[in-house]
């Protein structure tokens, strides 16, 4: 083996990026430039070929495979061959969807009630100042019937008891004598208004629960709206024209008209009118005919 392999050689060092050019990243070496140049040339050549193809395209070109196909904004669209379902089948599918939505509504109401029962014992004692900073909490608690009217005029300089929500009923204080009761009241009045670490954690946890309550209320509203829209769509799909009116509504309408002395007939509305003579014994009937229904 050659002796030169045992001799320490000088390490080759590449020049690094200058200090005032460090914001540009690492210094590019020749191999990096070659890789970047090849990528640039490949993209340039591909774009040039595509431009040439677009220029040489025959506008009148047609194949039978183009039937039923189209392009939108340069995207090729092709039919999958699926056939449109009948109205009865679609109505049945929407009935299943409505059943699923109703099931989710029932489940959401149960979860909402359970969450409200967890929050209810912790609402008395909440700080009014904390609630005023979170108006969405007040809305959610009022909707769940967990909060009444909040005094907006309460001053922050009041004592700690006046800044908190009061529970229902009166609080019983067990003492041995009158002096002890007055001393406890004075201690309570002189208590500092700063929150302890445990109270801060409890307040934060209660805020998380109230936010969950508000989100579940919003989800329940969305599900209810979806169920109503599904019912309307199913009704319109099953019926057409005047048949879309429920029979109960039509019956009620006829009863209301009959009470006023009129009558609904297949040809129109018949309204009795008094005669022009002074006797008034003879009555004539005036008939309002329906306009022809638009045929669909």
Coordinates of C-alpha atoms in Angstrom, one line a residue:
X1 CA 0.0 0.0 0.0
X2 CA 1.3 3.4 -0.9
X3 CA 2.8 5.5 1.9
X4 CA 0.7 8.5 0.9
X5 CA -2.3 6.9 2.3
X6 CA -0.8 7.0 5.8
X7 CA 0.1 10.7 5.6
X8 CA -2.2 13.3 7.0
X9 CA -3.6 15.4 4.2
X10 CA -5.0 18.9 4.3
X11 CA -8.7 19.0 4.8
X12 CA -10.6 20.6 1.9
X13 CA -12.8 23.4 3.2
X14 CA -15.6 25.1 1.2
X15 CA -16.2 28.7 1.5
X16 CA -19.4 29.4 3.5
X17 CA -21.9 32.2 3.2
X18 CA -20.8 35.6 4.0
X19 CA -22.0 37.2 7.2
X20 CA -24.0 40.0 5.5
X21 CA -25.6 37.5 3.2
X22 CA -26.8 34.9 5.8
X23 CA -30.4 36.0 5.3
X24 CA -30.2 34.4 1.8
X25 CA -29.6 31.0 3.2
X26 CA -26.7 28.5 2.6
X27 CA -24.2 29.4 -0.1
X28 CA -25.0 27.5 -3.3
X29 CA -22.3 25.1 -4.6
X30 CA -21.9 24.0 -8.2
X31 CA -23.7 20.7 -7.7
X32 CA -26.7 22.7 -6.3
X33 CA -26.7 24.9 -9.4
X34 CA -26.6 21.9 -11.7
X35 CA -29.6 20.4 -10.0
X36 CA -31.6 23.6 -10.1
X37 CA -30.7 24.3 -13.7
X38 CA -31.8 20.9 -14.9
X39 CA -35.1 21.3 -13.1
X40 CA -35.6 24.7 -14.7
X41 CA -34.8 23.5 -18.2
X42 CA -37.1 20.5 -17.9
X43 CA -40.0 22.8 -16.9
X44 CA -39.2 25.2 -19.6
X45 CA -39.2 22.5 -22.3
X46 CA -42.4 21.0 -21.1
X47 CA -44.2 24.4 -21.2
X48 CA -42.9 25.0 -24.7
X49 CA -44.2 21.6 -25.9
X50 CA -47.6 22.3 -24.4
X51 CA -47.8 25.7 -26.1
X52 CA -46.9 24.1 -29.4
X53 CA -49.6 21.5 -28.9
X54 CA -52.2 24.2 -28.1
X55 CA -51.1 26.2 -31.2
X56 CA -51.4 23.1 -33.5
X57 CA -54.8 22.0 -32.1
X58 CA -57.6 21.4 -34.6
X59 CA -60.7 23.3 -33.4
X60 CA -63.0 21.1 -35.5
X61 CA -61.6 17.8 -34.2
X62 CA -64.3 15.4 -33.1
X63 CA -64.4 11.8 -31.9
X64 CA -67.4 9.7 -30.8
X65 CA -65.8 9.5 -27.3
X66 CA -66.4 13.2 -26.8
X67 CA -70.2 12.5 -26.6
X68 CA -71.3 13.1 -23.0
X69 CA -68.1 14.6 -21.9
X70 CA -67.0 18.2 -21.4
X71 CA -64.3 20.4 -19.9
X72 CA -64.9 23.1 -17.4
X73 CA -62.1 25.6 -16.6
X74 CA -59.6 23.2 -18.2
X75 CA -60.8 20.2 -16.1
X76 CA -62.0 17.1 -18.1
X77 CA -65.4 16.0 -16.8
X78 CA -67.0 12.7 -17.7
X79 CA -70.3 11.1 -16.8
X80 CA -70.1 8.1 -14.5
X81 CA -73.1 6.5 -16.1
X82 CA -75.3 6.7 -13.0
X83 CA -79.0 7.0 -13.7
X84 CA -81.2 9.5 -11.9
X85 CA -83.3 8.0 -9.1
X86 CA -87.0 8.2 -9.1
X87 CA -88.8 10.7 -6.9
X88 CA -90.2 7.8 -4.7
X89 CA -86.7 6.4 -4.1
X90 CA -85.3 9.9 -3.3
X91 CA -88.2 10.6 -0.9
X92 CA -87.5 7.3 0.9
X93 CA -83.8 8.1 1.3
X94 CA -84.7 11.6 2.6
X95 CA -87.1 9.9 5.0
X96 CA -84.2 7.9 6.4
X97 CA -82.1 11.0 6.6
X98 CA -84.9 12.8 8.5
X99 CA -85.1 9.8 10.9
X100 CA -81.4 10.0 11.6
X101 CA -81.6 13.7 12.2
X102 CA -84.5 13.3 14.6
X103 CA -82.5 10.6 16.4
X104 CA -79.5 13.0 16.7
X105 CA -81.9 15.7 18.0
X106 CA -83.1 13.5 20.8
X107 CA -79.6 12.4 21.7
X108 CA -78.4 16.1 21.7
X109 CA -81.3 17.1 24.0
X110 CA -80.4 14.4 26.5
X111 CA -76.7 15.5 26.5
X112 CA -77.8 19.1 26.9
X113 CA -80.0 18.3 29.8
X114 CA -77.3 16.3 31.6
X115 CA -74.8 19.1 31.1
X116 CA -77.2 21.7 32.4
X117 CA -77.7 19.5 35.5
X118 CA -74.0 19.5 36.1
X119 CA -73.7 23.2 35.7
X120 CA -76.7 24.2 37.8
X121 CA -75.2 23.7 41.3
X122 CA -72.2 25.8 40.4
X123 CA -74.0 28.8 39.0
X124 CA -74.9 30.3 42.4
X125 CA -71.7 32.0 43.6
X126 CA -70.4 33.0 40.1
X127 CA -68.8 36.4 40.0
X128 CA -70.9 39.1 38.3
X129 CA -67.8 40.8 37.0
X130 CA -66.7 37.5 35.3
X131 CA -70.1 37.0 33.7
X132 CA -70.2 40.6 32.4
X133 CA -67.0 40.0 30.5
X134 CA -68.5 36.9 28.9
X135 CA -71.9 37.9 27.4
X136 CA -72.1 34.6 25.5
X137 CA -72.1 32.8 28.9
X138 CA -75.1 34.8 30.0
X139 CA -77.0 33.9 26.8
X140 CA -76.2 30.2 27.2
X141 CA -77.2 30.1 30.8
X142 CA -80.4 32.0 30.3
X143 CA -81.4 29.7 27.5
X144 CA -80.9 26.7 29.8
X145 CA -83.0 28.4 32.5
X146 CA -80.0 28.5 34.8
X147 CA -79.7 32.3 35.1
X148 CA -82.1 35.1 35.8
X149 CA -81.7 38.8 35.5
X150 CA -78.1 40.0 36.0
X151 CA -77.6 43.4 37.6
X152 CA -75.7 45.4 35.1
X153 CA -75.3 48.4 37.4
X154 CA -73.4 46.6 40.1
X155 CA -70.2 48.5 41.0
X156 CA -66.9 46.7 41.1
X157 CA -66.2 48.5 44.4
X158 CA -68.9 46.5 46.2
X159 CA -67.9 43.7 48.5
X160 CA -67.3 40.1 47.4
X161 CA -70.8 38.9 48.4
X162 CA -72.6 41.5 46.3
X163 CA -70.4 40.7 43.2
X164 CA -71.6 37.1 43.2
X165 CA -74.8 35.4 42.1
X166 CA -77.1 34.5 44.9
X167 CA -78.7 31.0 45.1
X168 CA -82.3 30.3 45.9
X169 CA -83.5 30.7 49.4
X170 CA -81.6 31.9 52.5
X171 CA -78.4 30.6 53.9
X172 CA -78.7 29.2 57.5
X173 CA -75.9 30.3 59.8
X174 CA -75.4 28.1 62.9
X175 CA -73.9 29.9 65.9
X176 CA -74.0 29.6 69.7
X177 CA -74.8 33.2 70.5
X178 CA -75.4 36.6 69.0
X179 CA -71.8 37.8 69.4
X180 CA -70.5 34.9 67.3
X181 CA -73.0 35.7 64.5
X182 CA -71.9 39.3 64.3
X183 CA -68.2 38.3 64.4
X184 CA -68.7 35.9 61.5
X185 CA -70.5 38.6 59.5
X186 CA -67.8 41.1 60.1
X187 CA -65.1 38.5 59.1
X188 CA -67.1 37.8 55.9
X189 CA -67.4 41.5 55.1
X190 CA -63.7 42.1 55.6
X191 CA -62.7 39.0 53.6
X192 CA -60.3 39.9 50.6
X193 CA -61.8 39.9 47.2
X194 CA -58.9 38.2 45.5
X195 CA -59.5 34.7 44.2
X196 CA -57.6 31.8 45.6
X197 CA -55.9 29.4 43.1
X198 CA -58.5 26.8 43.7
X199 CA -61.3 29.3 42.9
X200 CA -59.5 30.3 39.7
X201 CA -59.2 26.7 38.6
X202 CA -62.9 26.1 39.4
X203 CA -63.9 29.2 37.5
X204 CA -61.9 28.1 34.5
X205 CA -63.4 24.7 34.5
X206 CA -66.9 26.1 34.8
X207 CA -66.2 28.3 31.8
X208 CA -65.3 25.2 29.7
X209 CA -68.6 23.6 30.7
X210 CA -70.5 26.7 29.7
X211 CA -68.8 26.9 26.4
X212 CA -69.7 23.3 25.7
X213 CA -73.3 24.1 26.7
X214 CA -73.4 27.0 24.2
X215 CA -71.9 24.8 21.4
X216 CA -74.4 22.0 22.0
X217 CA -77.2 24.6 21.9
X218 CA -75.9 25.8 18.6
X219 CA -75.7 22.2 17.3
X220 CA -79.3 21.5 18.4
X221 CA -80.5 24.6 16.5
X222 CA -78.6 23.4 13.3
X223 CA -80.1 19.9 13.6
X224 CA -83.6 21.3 14.1
X225 CA -83.3 23.5 11.1
X226 CA -82.0 20.6 9.0
X227 CA -85.0 18.5 10.1
X228 CA -87.4 21.2 9.1
X229 CA -85.8 21.6 5.7
X230 CA -85.9 17.9 5.1
X231 CA -89.6 17.8 5.9
X232 CA -90.3 20.6 3.5
X233 CA -88.4 19.0 0.7
X234 CA -90.0 15.6 1.2
X235 CA -93.5 17.2 1.2
X236 CA -92.8 19.1 -2.0
X237 CA -91.4 15.9 -3.6
X238 CA -94.5 13.8 -2.7
X239 CA -97.1 16.3 -3.7
X240 CA -97.7 19.0 -6.3
X241 CA -99.9 22.1 -6.6
X242 CA -102.8 22.4 -4.2
X243 CA -102.4 18.8 -3.0
X244 CA -99.3 20.0 -1.0
X245 CA -101.7 21.6 1.4
X246 CA -102.5 19.2 4.3
X247 CA -106.1 17.9 4.4
X248 CA -106.4 19.2 8.0
X249 CA -105.6 22.7 6.9
X250 CA -108.1 22.5 4.0
X251 CA -110.8 21.2 6.3
X252 CA -110.2 24.0 8.8
X253 CA -110.3 26.5 5.9
X254 CA -113.7 25.2 4.8
X255 CA -115.1 25.4 8.3
X256 CA -113.9 29.1 8.6
X257 CA -115.5 30.0 5.3
X258 CA -118.7 28.2 6.2
X259 CA -119.0 30.2 9.4
X260 CA -119.1 33.4 7.3
X261 CA -121.9 32.1 5.1
X262 CA -119.8 31.2 2.1
X263 CA -119.0 27.8 0.6
X264 CA -116.0 26.3 -1.2
X265 CA -116.9 24.3 -4.3
X266 CA -114.7 22.6 -6.9
X267 CA -115.6 25.4 -9.3
X268 CA -114.9 28.3 -6.9
X269 CA -115.9 30.3 -3.9
X270 CA -119.7 31.0 -3.5
X271 CA -120.5 34.1 -1.4
X272 CA -124.1 35.1 -0.7
X273 CA -125.0 38.7 -1.2
X274 CA -128.1 40.7 -0.4
X275 CA -130.6 41.7 -3.1
X276 CA -131.0 45.3 -4.1
X277 CA -134.7 45.4 -3.3
X278 CA -136.1 46.6 0.0
X279 CA -137.6 43.3 0.9
X280 CA -134.3 41.6 1.3
X281 CA -136.0 38.2 1.2
X282 CA -134.4 37.1 -2.1
X283 CA -130.6 36.5 -2.0
X284 CA -128.3 36.0 -4.9
X285 CA -125.1 34.1 -4.9
X286 CA -121.9 35.5 -6.3
X287 CA -119.3 33.0 -7.5
X288 CA -115.5 33.5 -7.6
X289 CA -113.9 31.0 -9.9
X290 CA -110.4 29.6 -9.3
X291 CA -107.7 30.3 -11.8
X292 CA -106.4 27.3 -13.6
X293 CA -103.6 25.5 -11.8
X294 CA -100.2 25.7 -13.5
X295 CA -99.5 22.2 -14.9
X296 CA -96.1 20.9 -14.0

